[in-house]
Amino acid sequence: MTRPVWEEKPTVAGQAGKGTLLTLVTAAVIIPLWTVVVTSLSSRATIDKAGGLVFIPRGFDFSAYQSIFATDRVTRALWVSVMITAGGTLLSITLTTMAAYGLSRPGSLAHRPLLFLFLLTFLFGPGIIPSYLLVTGVGLKDNLLALILPTAVNAFNLVVLRAFFMNLPGELIDSARIDGASEWRILWQIVIPLSKAVIAVVALFYAVGYWNSFFNAILYLSDPSDHPIQLVLRSYILQGQAPPGVSLPGTNVPPPTLAIKMAVVVVTVIPALLVYPFVQKHFTKAVLTGAIKG
Amino acid sequence: MTSESTKVAGTVAARPRPRPMPAMRSRWRARWRRDLPLVLMTVPAAGFLLLFHYLPTLGNFLAFKDYNPFLGDSAIEAMFLSDWIGFGNFQLLFEDPLFWSAVRNTLGITAFQLVFFFPVPIALALLLNSILSQRLRGLVQGIIYLPHFFSWVLVVTFFLMMLGGDGLFAHTLRDVGLRMPNVMSNPDTFIYLVTSEAVWKDVGWGTIIFLAALSSIDFSLYEAAAADGAGRWRRLWHITLPGIRPVIVLLLILRLGDALSVGFEQFFLQRDAVGAGAAEVLDTYVYWQGIATQNYGIGAAAGLFKGVVGLLLILAANRVAQRFGEQGVYSR
């Protein structure tokens, strides 16, 4: 975009002010991430010299990562988190896509009451205590499904997908129907292939929710060996529990505790960083359709 | 709607029926056969909501019972077998000073964030909108959206690493002979801390909706105003801000309707560090009363209180917005 002719030339002070603000805003995100990654890769000497967190890297030392993957606690927690995220996302996106398509044609059978059922969830939540008693009452206590089933369907995500499906070219779907394709086939062979990007964004929203699930894990999982990574991170960093310090073969000193802690932070952040770039350009669309229709 | 009704009418017309009654019935049957797959696709998701949203909502009758977890074989059976005690739980709740302290904290934080959090994404969106280079803008957006995807455990961890007593800033300040004030466990400054955390996590994400509103403003308005001699600040005041006013009002309503929710995990995680006096909000109160100390009845009463007041707030906020000529969240 170029500056329109009628717009004033920017003042030097204005440009400098904007630049400073933008630098500050982005630095506020980058500096913490950078420090954590650098510290997790630092050797004991580097950490001792810095007196704590390391900002300027001096060489790479992977012993903190080797250490956390040599022990049970973190690998187990990561495995639990991966399973919940993969299984939960698959279930959620299947249920949500189906329902969003089922509700994408106003005027169809029972369309209004069904849609209301979903939209009404925006107005009130069931409350912590009744939900807790229901989930424990149906026997999901100490079951990893307790982290998946109660949050499997999110009405906001449904509204996002439904709005997108409603904007697909109607002629395409009508002609398929005239050719005798069933609704299932239309969904699978026409609607889903046309909506891959939005479905990916909604799947990311779900996946992030499952990966970050913390409170439900506190409520329903009493056995520490079931704990997902967020709970383990909390116990190491916020509750001051000592992380496992395994001396690696060939040395007799475990890697520095701080580096190990930071390595746990990094493995908790990484999944978000990995998927993020692929779907980032589609965010705006998904968020907006949801915001407008919701 | 129209295309479908004509289509239905078309199929009926193709096979004319002598009497009206069977025609009606066959039309219903045709509609049933045509739409049944759509209903079947919706039913599983609806079932999940019925089970995990609506059923627990009905379970709020627990607030009027003296819940005894040892009755029956399961938590659900115990809910039905416990004795009705009318408003007994509410009486205990309203006599509890800790409850009122939690209500005060919640409303205080909401009010504070309405002033110091709500406008920040608007300002940032205006700033981003003024960047002409699309690439720079995309880069900045990519960076500032990121914290939205971090869990609260991570957000609090990052703040501890930066601002904690052993954090990066404390070290840097110590090197130049200064001391870092205690911010991570000071109840007096807790409200600033939680607001900074919330801003850090969600300010970028919050700009998305305002940026879209900004880009939908008719560009010729600016041109005409500039031709009439309006400077950049006057254009901001007379075109830009009125242009995004509906979105601002909408989000303000949503925030007011949600005044009793300030988040759970953020406060739960930091309650140990700063103490319940500052960090107890309604949701954490429900958790500690109801589940941690097993006063389920009182916890449910507090939760129901929050739900009902929250619903009334959102209805009221919507009514006010419509009276002022805005669209509101929903309309009939």
XYZ file of C-alpha atoms in Angstrom:
626
model
C 0.000 0.000 0.000
C 1.277 3.439 -0.774
C 0.465 6.637 0.987
C -2.567 8.383 -0.557
C -1.730 11.772 -2.059
C -4.003 13.724 0.281
C -2.393 12.368 3.436
C 0.138 14.557 5.251
C 3.800 13.555 5.292
C 4.501 11.894 8.630
C 6.459 13.953 11.123
C 9.824 12.666 12.273
C 8.675 12.625 15.894
C 5.544 10.701 14.927
C 7.501 8.076 13.030
C 10.013 7.711 15.855
C 7.198 7.365 18.382
C 5.474 4.678 16.312
C 8.734 2.813 15.812
C 9.475 2.862 19.531
C 6.024 1.629 20.444
C 6.117 -1.205 17.917
C 9.574 -2.246 19.087
C 8.432 -2.283 22.699
C 5.321 -4.324 21.927
C 7.174 -6.959 19.931
C 10.111 -7.032 22.344
C 7.715 -7.766 25.197
C 6.868 -11.029 23.444
C 10.279 -11.898 22.033
C 12.549 -11.202 25.015
C 10.923 -13.698 27.420
C 10.835 -16.407 24.746
C 14.428 -15.743 23.746
C 15.709 -15.736 27.327
C 13.997 -19.008 28.138
C 15.316 -20.762 25.036
C 18.863 -19.446 25.508
C 18.947 -20.387 29.181
C 17.709 -23.892 28.456
C 20.640 -24.339 26.060
C 23.267 -22.891 28.384
C 25.965 -24.746 30.230
C 26.498 -24.472 33.972
C 29.428 -22.106 33.468
C 27.343 -19.727 31.364
C 24.491 -19.712 33.856
C 26.827 -19.163 36.799
C 28.517 -16.319 34.991
C 25.190 -14.659 34.183
C 24.054 -15.228 37.761
C 20.753 -16.710 36.581
C 18.815 -16.349 33.342
C 21.019 -16.004 30.295
C 20.306 -13.370 27.679
C 23.435 -13.567 25.529
C 24.099 -17.115 24.332
C 27.570 -18.679 24.661
C 27.562 -22.014 22.882
C 24.996 -24.786 22.889
C 24.556 -27.359 25.594
C 21.760 -29.890 25.167
C 22.302 -31.653 28.471
C 19.174 -30.123 30.061
C 17.021 -31.658 27.332
C 18.829 -34.985 27.540
C 18.214 -34.868 31.256
C 14.462 -34.288 31.094
C 13.990 -36.922 28.414
C 16.018 -39.422 30.430
C 13.476 -39.305 33.245
C 9.939 -40.504 33.440
C 8.030 -37.475 34.688
C 8.362 -35.085 31.763
C 8.243 -37.690 28.980
C 5.162 -39.197 30.540
C 3.461 -35.831 30.903
C 4.283 -34.957 27.316
C 2.840 -38.262 26.177
C -0.360 -37.636 28.146
C -0.666 -34.137 26.669
C -0.047 -35.387 23.139
C -2.680 -38.106 23.517
C -5.285 -35.715 24.925
C -4.546 -33.158 22.240
C -4.585 -35.608 19.332
C -7.619 -37.593 20.483
C -9.552 -34.563 21.672
C -8.917 -32.531 18.540
C -9.962 -35.399 16.305
C -13.192 -35.923 18.233
C -13.961 -32.209 18.467
C -13.332 -31.380 14.843
C -15.417 -34.355 13.680
C -18.382 -33.450 15.893
C -18.133 -29.747 15.109
C -17.772 -30.109 11.345
C -20.733 -32.457 11.151
C -22.953 -30.271 13.288
C -21.873 -27.094 11.508
C -22.857 -28.603 8.171
C -26.072 -30.013 9.608
C -26.999 -26.506 10.731
C -25.846 -24.714 7.605
C -29.223 -24.691 5.851
C -31.776 -22.403 7.506
C -35.284 -23.727 7.181
C -34.322 -27.374 7.360
C -35.978 -29.725 9.796
C -35.639 -28.636 13.456
C -33.035 -26.075 12.395
C -34.041 -23.317 14.794
C -34.334 -25.319 18.033
C -31.074 -27.112 17.314
C -29.243 -23.885 16.555
C -30.615 -22.336 19.732
C -29.301 -25.261 21.710
C -25.802 -24.274 20.620
C -26.136 -20.500 20.797
C -27.695 -20.515 24.247
C -24.456 -21.850 25.707
C -22.966 -18.366 25.146
C -25.297 -16.867 27.722
C -24.561 -18.979 30.769
C -22.153 -21.624 31.981
C -23.228 -24.597 34.066
C -21.036 -23.723 37.040
C -18.029 -25.515 38.444
C -19.680 -27.644 41.131
C -22.500 -29.272 39.117
C -20.068 -29.992 36.267
C -17.593 -31.531 38.682
C -20.245 -33.736 40.268
C -21.581 -34.819 36.889
C -18.172 -35.759 35.509
C -17.225 -37.664 38.650
C -20.743 -39.104 38.814
C -20.508 -40.693 35.371
C -17.236 -42.307 36.432
C -14.716 -40.139 34.610
C -12.646 -39.270 37.691
C -9.005 -40.256 37.146
C -9.785 -40.937 33.507
C -8.061 -38.938 30.772
C -11.414 -38.699 28.973
C -12.411 -36.187 31.657
C -10.068 -33.743 29.909
C -11.690 -34.367 26.529
C -15.417 -35.062 26.731
C -16.658 -32.051 28.768
C -14.989 -29.580 26.387
C -15.430 -31.574 23.179
C -17.932 -29.209 21.554
C -17.417 -25.478 21.551
C -20.293 -23.388 20.202
C -17.999 -20.562 19.103
C -16.010 -22.890 16.862
C -19.252 -24.327 15.520
C -20.485 -20.854 14.606
C -17.209 -20.125 12.791
C -17.487 -23.257 10.661
C -21.205 -22.874 10.062
C -20.789 -19.308 8.831
C -18.122 -20.467 6.418
C -20.213 -23.371 5.126
C -23.187 -21.063 4.569
C -21.068 -18.854 2.336
C -19.953 -21.672 0.053
C -21.433 -21.397 -3.454
C -24.904 -22.901 -3.171
C -25.063 -23.986 -6.849
C -22.245 -26.439 -6.281
C -24.090 -28.192 -3.462
C -27.457 -28.010 -5.216
C -26.104 -29.576 -8.390
C -24.506 -32.389 -6.392
C -27.854 -32.987 -4.723
C -29.649 -33.077 -8.061
C -27.100 -35.653 -9.199
C -28.240 -37.783 -6.290
C -25.326 -37.344 -3.871
C -26.256 -37.927 -0.239
C -25.663 -35.220 2.368
C -22.810 -37.272 3.830
C -21.159 -37.477 0.469
C -21.633 -33.757 -0.193
C -20.045 -32.970 3.164
C -17.120 -35.299 2.590
C -16.411 -34.680 -1.088
C -17.409 -31.065 -1.638
C -17.748 -29.081 1.574
C -14.703 -30.343 3.489
C -12.248 -30.036 0.571
C -13.431 -26.453 0.012
C -13.046 -25.541 3.692
C -9.678 -27.052 4.568
C -8.167 -23.779 5.753
C -10.993 -22.870 8.130
C -11.202 -26.412 9.439
C -7.458 -26.251 10.119
C -7.847 -23.034 12.100
C -10.712 -24.421 14.159
C -8.718 -27.609 14.749
C -5.855 -25.414 15.985
C -8.196 -23.619 18.388
C -9.311 -26.960 19.782
C -5.780 -28.359 19.901
C -4.515 -25.331 21.816
C -7.350 -25.740 24.287
C -6.489 -29.375 24.913
C -2.745 -28.769 25.077
C -3.310 -25.991 27.616
C -5.885 -27.863 29.676
C -5.007 -27.281 33.278
C -8.014 -26.752 35.501
C -9.822 -29.919 34.431
C -6.639 -31.855 35.081
C -6.477 -30.371 38.603
C -10.116 -31.296 39.173
C -10.215 -34.801 37.812
C -6.753 -36.368 37.810
C -5.406 -37.218 41.244
C -2.651 -39.601 40.150
C 0.550 -37.637 39.314
C 1.472 -40.137 36.618
C -1.635 -39.000 34.660
C -0.668 -35.336 34.853
C -0.338 -33.434 31.564
C 2.655 -31.184 30.894
C 1.026 -27.979 32.158
C 0.711 -29.424 35.650
C 4.297 -30.618 35.634
C 5.467 -27.190 34.506
C 3.541 -25.619 37.344
C 5.007 -27.932 39.952
C 8.576 -27.207 38.806
C 8.340 -23.476 38.293
C 5.525 -22.094 40.409
C 5.545 -24.586 43.251
C 9.314 -24.895 43.520
C 9.458 -28.657 43.152
C 12.938 -29.818 42.128
C 13.072 -31.032 38.552
C 14.821 -34.320 37.885
C 18.571 -33.830 37.633
C 20.003 -36.867 35.964
C 23.728 -36.895 35.482
C 24.395 -37.917 31.961
C 26.752 -40.728 31.084
C 30.372 -39.635 31.209
C 29.774 -36.841 33.707
C 28.938 -36.910 37.351
C 27.281 -33.519 37.633
C 23.656 -33.071 36.617
C 22.886 -30.099 34.343
C 21.936 -26.880 36.166
C 18.413 -26.847 37.617
C 17.588 -23.560 35.937
C 18.438 -24.937 32.493
C 16.276 -27.987 33.155
C 13.355 -25.831 34.239
C 13.689 -23.693 31.146
C 13.866 -26.800 28.968
C 10.492 -27.847 30.404
C 9.113 -24.409 29.531
C 10.430 -24.781 25.981
C 8.861 -28.192 25.400
C 5.557 -26.764 26.650
C 5.735 -23.828 24.231
C 7.060 -25.644 21.169
C 3.871 -27.289 19.849
C 2.172 -23.892 19.643
C 5.171 -22.449 17.809
C 5.275 -25.332 15.339
C 1.677 -25.240 14.133
C 1.241 -21.509 14.395
C 2.887 -20.308 11.149
C 0.814 -22.670 9.020
C -2.538 -21.375 10.134
C -1.684 -17.833 11.135
C -2.775 -16.252 7.861
C -6.263 -17.708 8.196
C -6.897 -16.523 11.777
C -8.488 -13.238 10.946
C -11.147 -14.753 8.742
C -12.110 -17.417 11.256
C -12.172 -15.042 14.207
C -14.254 -12.520 12.330
C -16.907 -14.868 10.986
C -17.307 -16.162 14.521
C -17.452 -12.697 16.039
C -19.990 -11.390 13.573
C -22.355 -14.338 13.671
C -21.923 -14.992 17.358
C -35.204 -20.094 2.816
C -36.870 -19.051 -0.392
C -34.917 -21.416 -2.619
C -35.848 -24.327 -0.406
C -39.541 -23.569 -0.152
C -39.780 -23.249 -3.914
C -37.939 -26.511 -4.258
C -40.342 -28.263 -1.919
C -43.274 -26.711 -3.709
C -41.766 -27.944 -6.966
C -41.607 -31.556 -5.864
C -45.157 -31.425 -4.609
C -46.396 -29.857 -7.805
C -44.716 -32.558 -9.852
C -46.901 -35.186 -8.220
C -50.296 -33.572 -7.813
C -52.534 -34.973 -5.069
C -56.295 -34.759 -5.139
C -56.879 -34.065 -1.437
C -54.986 -31.474 0.651
C -54.391 -33.626 3.754
C -52.175 -36.344 2.250
C -50.371 -33.638 0.309
C -49.421 -32.019 3.605
C -48.349 -35.319 5.007
C -46.264 -36.245 2.008
C -44.676 -32.831 2.059
C -43.688 -33.478 5.640
C -42.419 -36.878 4.715
C -40.380 -35.436 1.840
C -38.918 -32.834 4.155
C -38.206 -35.470 6.771
C -36.462 -37.685 4.254
C -34.514 -34.786 2.802
C -33.352 -33.265 6.104
C -32.935 -36.310 8.280
C -29.214 -36.681 7.429
C -28.643 -33.050 8.459
C -30.336 -33.660 11.802
C -28.358 -36.848 12.311
C -25.129 -34.917 11.737
C -26.091 -32.381 14.376
C -27.290 -34.812 17.008
C -23.908 -36.097 18.332
C -22.579 -32.597 19.066
C -25.950 -31.582 20.517
C -25.830 -34.667 22.731
C -22.450 -33.596 24.115
C -23.828 -30.175 24.989
C -26.935 -31.672 26.583
C -24.831 -33.973 28.716
C -21.976 -31.664 29.660
C -23.598 -28.240 29.541
C -27.356 -28.438 30.037
C -27.498 -31.342 32.459
C -25.032 -29.699 34.884
C -26.959 -26.440 34.462
C -30.048 -28.234 35.740
C -27.826 -29.683 38.464
C -27.713 -26.222 40.008
C -30.729 -27.290 42.096
C -27.945 -28.558 44.327
C -27.661 -24.995 45.647
C -30.925 -25.610 47.515
C -29.825 -28.909 49.045
C -27.645 -29.999 51.916
C -25.329 -32.109 49.781
C -24.074 -35.294 51.391
C -21.503 -37.025 49.154
C -21.878 -40.323 51.013
C -25.491 -40.964 50.018
C -26.162 -43.438 47.226
C -23.604 -45.021 44.933
C -22.433 -42.037 42.913
C -22.146 -38.269 43.081
C -25.264 -37.942 40.934
C -27.356 -40.213 43.150
C -26.166 -38.284 46.179
C -27.441 -35.088 44.578
C -30.960 -36.507 44.428
C -30.911 -38.165 47.848
C -29.665 -35.122 49.788
C -32.168 -33.060 51.799
C -33.773 -29.869 50.518
C -32.866 -26.914 52.722
C -34.352 -24.016 50.744
C -32.146 -20.951 50.858
C -29.962 -22.222 53.699
C -26.828 -22.338 51.546
C -27.424 -18.803 50.324
C -27.860 -17.596 53.885
C -24.503 -19.093 54.869
C -22.965 -17.713 51.698
C -24.163 -14.156 52.229
C -22.942 -14.252 55.841
C -19.461 -15.277 54.734
C -17.090 -12.272 54.671
C -14.756 -14.210 52.358
C -17.538 -14.360 49.760
C -17.993 -10.596 49.811
C -14.246 -10.142 49.647
C -14.214 -12.326 46.513
C -17.076 -10.306 45.005
C -15.232 -7.054 45.766
C -12.003 -8.346 44.230
C -13.818 -9.537 41.125
C -15.667 -6.275 40.536
C -12.549 -4.250 41.342
C -10.502 -6.149 38.793
C -13.254 -5.868 36.159
C -13.515 -2.109 36.681
C -9.744 -1.675 36.612
C -9.381 -3.709 33.434
C -12.221 -1.843 31.762
C -10.077 1.285 32.032
C -6.571 -0.145 31.648
C -7.068 -3.169 29.419
C -10.110 -2.583 27.245
C -8.791 0.465 25.333
C -5.299 -0.970 24.738
C -6.203 -3.225 21.763
C -8.075 -0.309 20.176
C -5.009 1.914 20.444
C -2.739 -0.844 19.174
C -5.086 -1.534 16.259
C -4.965 2.159 15.306
C -1.188 2.013 15.440
C -1.011 -1.146 13.305
C -3.525 0.274 10.880
C -1.257 3.245 10.246
C 1.637 1.034 9.124
C 1.775 1.228 5.366
C 4.143 -1.686 4.749
C 2.085 -4.864 4.626
C 5.103 -7.034 5.363
C 6.095 -5.163 8.505
C 2.498 -5.191 9.644
C 2.147 -8.936 9.073
C 5.361 -9.586 10.954
C 4.298 -7.528 13.975
C 0.867 -9.170 14.007
C 2.412 -12.638 13.794
C 4.492 -11.887 16.877
C 1.877 -10.223 19.042
C -0.868 -12.824 18.433
C 1.378 -15.547 19.760
C 0.903 -15.224 23.566
C -2.840 -15.779 23.101
C -2.006 -19.434 22.547
C 0.008 -19.812 25.751
C -1.575 -21.390 28.801
C -1.843 -19.348 31.974
C 0.818 -21.540 33.530
C 3.192 -20.380 30.796
C 2.159 -16.739 31.076
C 2.741 -16.679 34.830
C 6.019 -18.542 34.288
C 7.228 -15.948 31.794
C 6.310 -13.114 34.155
C 8.118 -14.835 36.993
C 11.190 -15.306 34.807
C 11.190 -11.649 33.783
C 9.930 -9.768 36.844
C 10.402 -12.227 39.708
C 12.936 -11.758 42.496
C 15.366 -13.999 40.603
C 14.288 -12.889 37.155
C 16.058 -11.220 34.263
C 15.183 -7.658 35.297
C 16.161 -8.229 38.906
C 19.594 -9.393 37.741
C 20.024 -6.528 35.341
C 19.038 -4.010 38.005
C 21.325 -5.649 40.575
C 24.233 -5.253 38.168
C 23.722 -1.504 38.154
C 23.175 -1.421 41.911
C 19.396 -1.151 42.044
C 16.865 -3.447 43.670
C 13.898 -4.876 41.865
C 10.680 -4.167 43.760
C 8.704 -7.254 44.653
C 5.877 -7.503 42.161
C 5.148 -11.221 41.879
C 3.991 -11.767 45.467
C 2.870 -8.340 46.600
C -0.885 -8.284 47.264
C -1.019 -4.473 47.069
C 0.167 -4.365 43.461
C -1.501 -7.606 42.411
C -4.139 -5.833 40.338
C -1.423 -4.238 38.182
C 0.278 -7.587 37.787
C -2.820 -9.486 36.649
C -3.769 -6.695 34.282
C -0.278 -6.649 32.752
C -0.433 -10.399 32.312
C -3.842 -10.192 30.666
C -2.643 -7.407 28.370
C 0.497 -9.345 27.467
C -1.479 -12.460 26.659
C -4.403 -11.013 24.733
C -3.738 -7.496 23.516
C -2.536 -8.684 20.100
C -5.438 -11.040 19.691
C -7.821 -8.269 20.699
C -6.670 -6.090 17.794
C -7.985 -8.517 15.158
C -11.589 -7.442 15.415
C -10.775 -3.722 15.559
C -8.448 -3.989 12.568
C -11.254 -5.554 10.552
C -13.622 -2.786 11.621
C -11.013 -0.190 10.649
C -10.532 -1.677 7.202
C -14.258 -1.575 6.527
C -14.456 2.213 6.919
C -15.244 3.900 3.602
C -11.955 5.314 2.354
C -13.531 8.152 0.404
C -14.622 9.702 3.710
C -10.972 10.326 4.577
C -10.294 11.743 1.173
C -13.235 14.123 1.379
C -12.307 15.186 4.914
C -8.708 15.802 3.885
C -9.898 17.867 0.937
C -11.958 19.925 3.370
C -8.834 20.552 5.406
C -9.272 18.118 8.304
C -5.925 17.126 9.815
C -5.038 13.611 10.912
C -6.321 14.018 14.466
C -9.622 15.439 13.332
C -10.002 12.570 10.842
C -9.280 10.136 13.678
C -11.895 11.752 15.875
C -14.615 12.349 13.286
C -14.224 9.370 10.953
C -12.163 6.560 12.418
C -13.600 6.394 15.922
C -17.255 6.763 14.861
C -16.565 4.121 12.207
C -15.551 1.505 14.756
C -18.012 2.579 17.446
C -20.472 -0.315 16.885
C -17.670 -2.833 17.445
C -16.440 -1.018 20.543
C -19.951 -0.944 22.011
C -20.493 -4.615 21.197
C -17.316 -5.703 22.938
C -18.019 -3.414 25.867
C -21.421 -5.064 26.334
C -19.882 -8.506 26.215
C -17.310 -7.443 28.800
C -19.936 -5.915 31.101
C -22.104 -8.986 30.806
C -19.084 -10.983 31.870
C -18.238 -8.646 34.752
C -18.253 -11.484 37.284
C -15.738 -13.582 35.341
C -12.175 -12.387 35.379
C -10.686 -15.793 34.651
C -9.963 -18.696 36.897
C -6.563 -20.180 36.195
C -4.675 -16.908 36.373
C -5.869 -16.333 39.937
C -5.753 -19.935 41.011
C -2.087 -20.117 39.998
C -1.040 -16.975 41.855
C -3.219 -17.367 44.927
C -0.418 -19.087 46.853
C 2.043 -16.314 46.073
C -0.065 -13.275 46.991
C -2.631 -14.799 49.345
C -6.397 -15.101 49.160
C -6.964 -11.508 50.321
C -6.009 -10.148 46.908
C -6.272 -13.136 44.579
C -9.606 -14.652 45.605
C -12.196 -13.997 42.905
C -15.670 -15.491 42.582
C -14.585 -18.481 40.511
C -11.722 -19.419 42.819
C -14.036 -18.944 45.810
C -16.445 -21.470 44.295
C -13.576 -23.874 43.800
C -12.117 -23.547 47.302
C -15.486 -23.580 49.057
C -17.067 -26.243 46.911
C -14.408 -28.690 45.897
C -11.285 -28.155 47.975
C -13.141 -27.930 51.306
C -16.109 -30.003 50.054
C -18.873 -27.568 51.003
C -20.556 -28.484 47.726
C -23.874 -26.828 48.611
C -22.329 -23.435 49.384
C -20.066 -23.670 46.348
C -23.056 -24.430 44.129
C -24.963 -21.519 45.673
C -22.056 -19.171 44.903
C -21.844 -20.551 41.362
C -25.584 -20.125 40.806
C -25.449 -16.589 42.208
C -22.708 -15.793 39.720
C -24.582 -17.402 36.811
C -27.872 -15.624 37.476
C -26.321 -12.203 38.097
C -24.149 -12.670 35.000
C -27.174 -13.495 32.843
C -29.060 -10.452 34.165
C -26.021 -8.257 33.484
C -25.733 -9.349 29.879
C -29.461 -8.873 29.250
C -29.338 -5.435 30.873
C -26.229 -4.354 28.955
C -27.838 -5.435 25.708
C -31.018 -3.510 26.506
C -29.019 -0.364 27.264
C -27.050 -0.650 24.032
C -30.212 -1.025 21.968
C -31.717 1.999 23.664
C -28.708 4.029 22.578
C -29.311 3.001 19.008
C -26.593 0.393 18.721
C -27.152 -3.084 17.412
C -26.433 -5.003 20.571
C -25.313 -8.603 20.794
C -28.564 -10.156 19.738
C -31.900 -8.831 18.580
C -35.311 -10.245 18.117
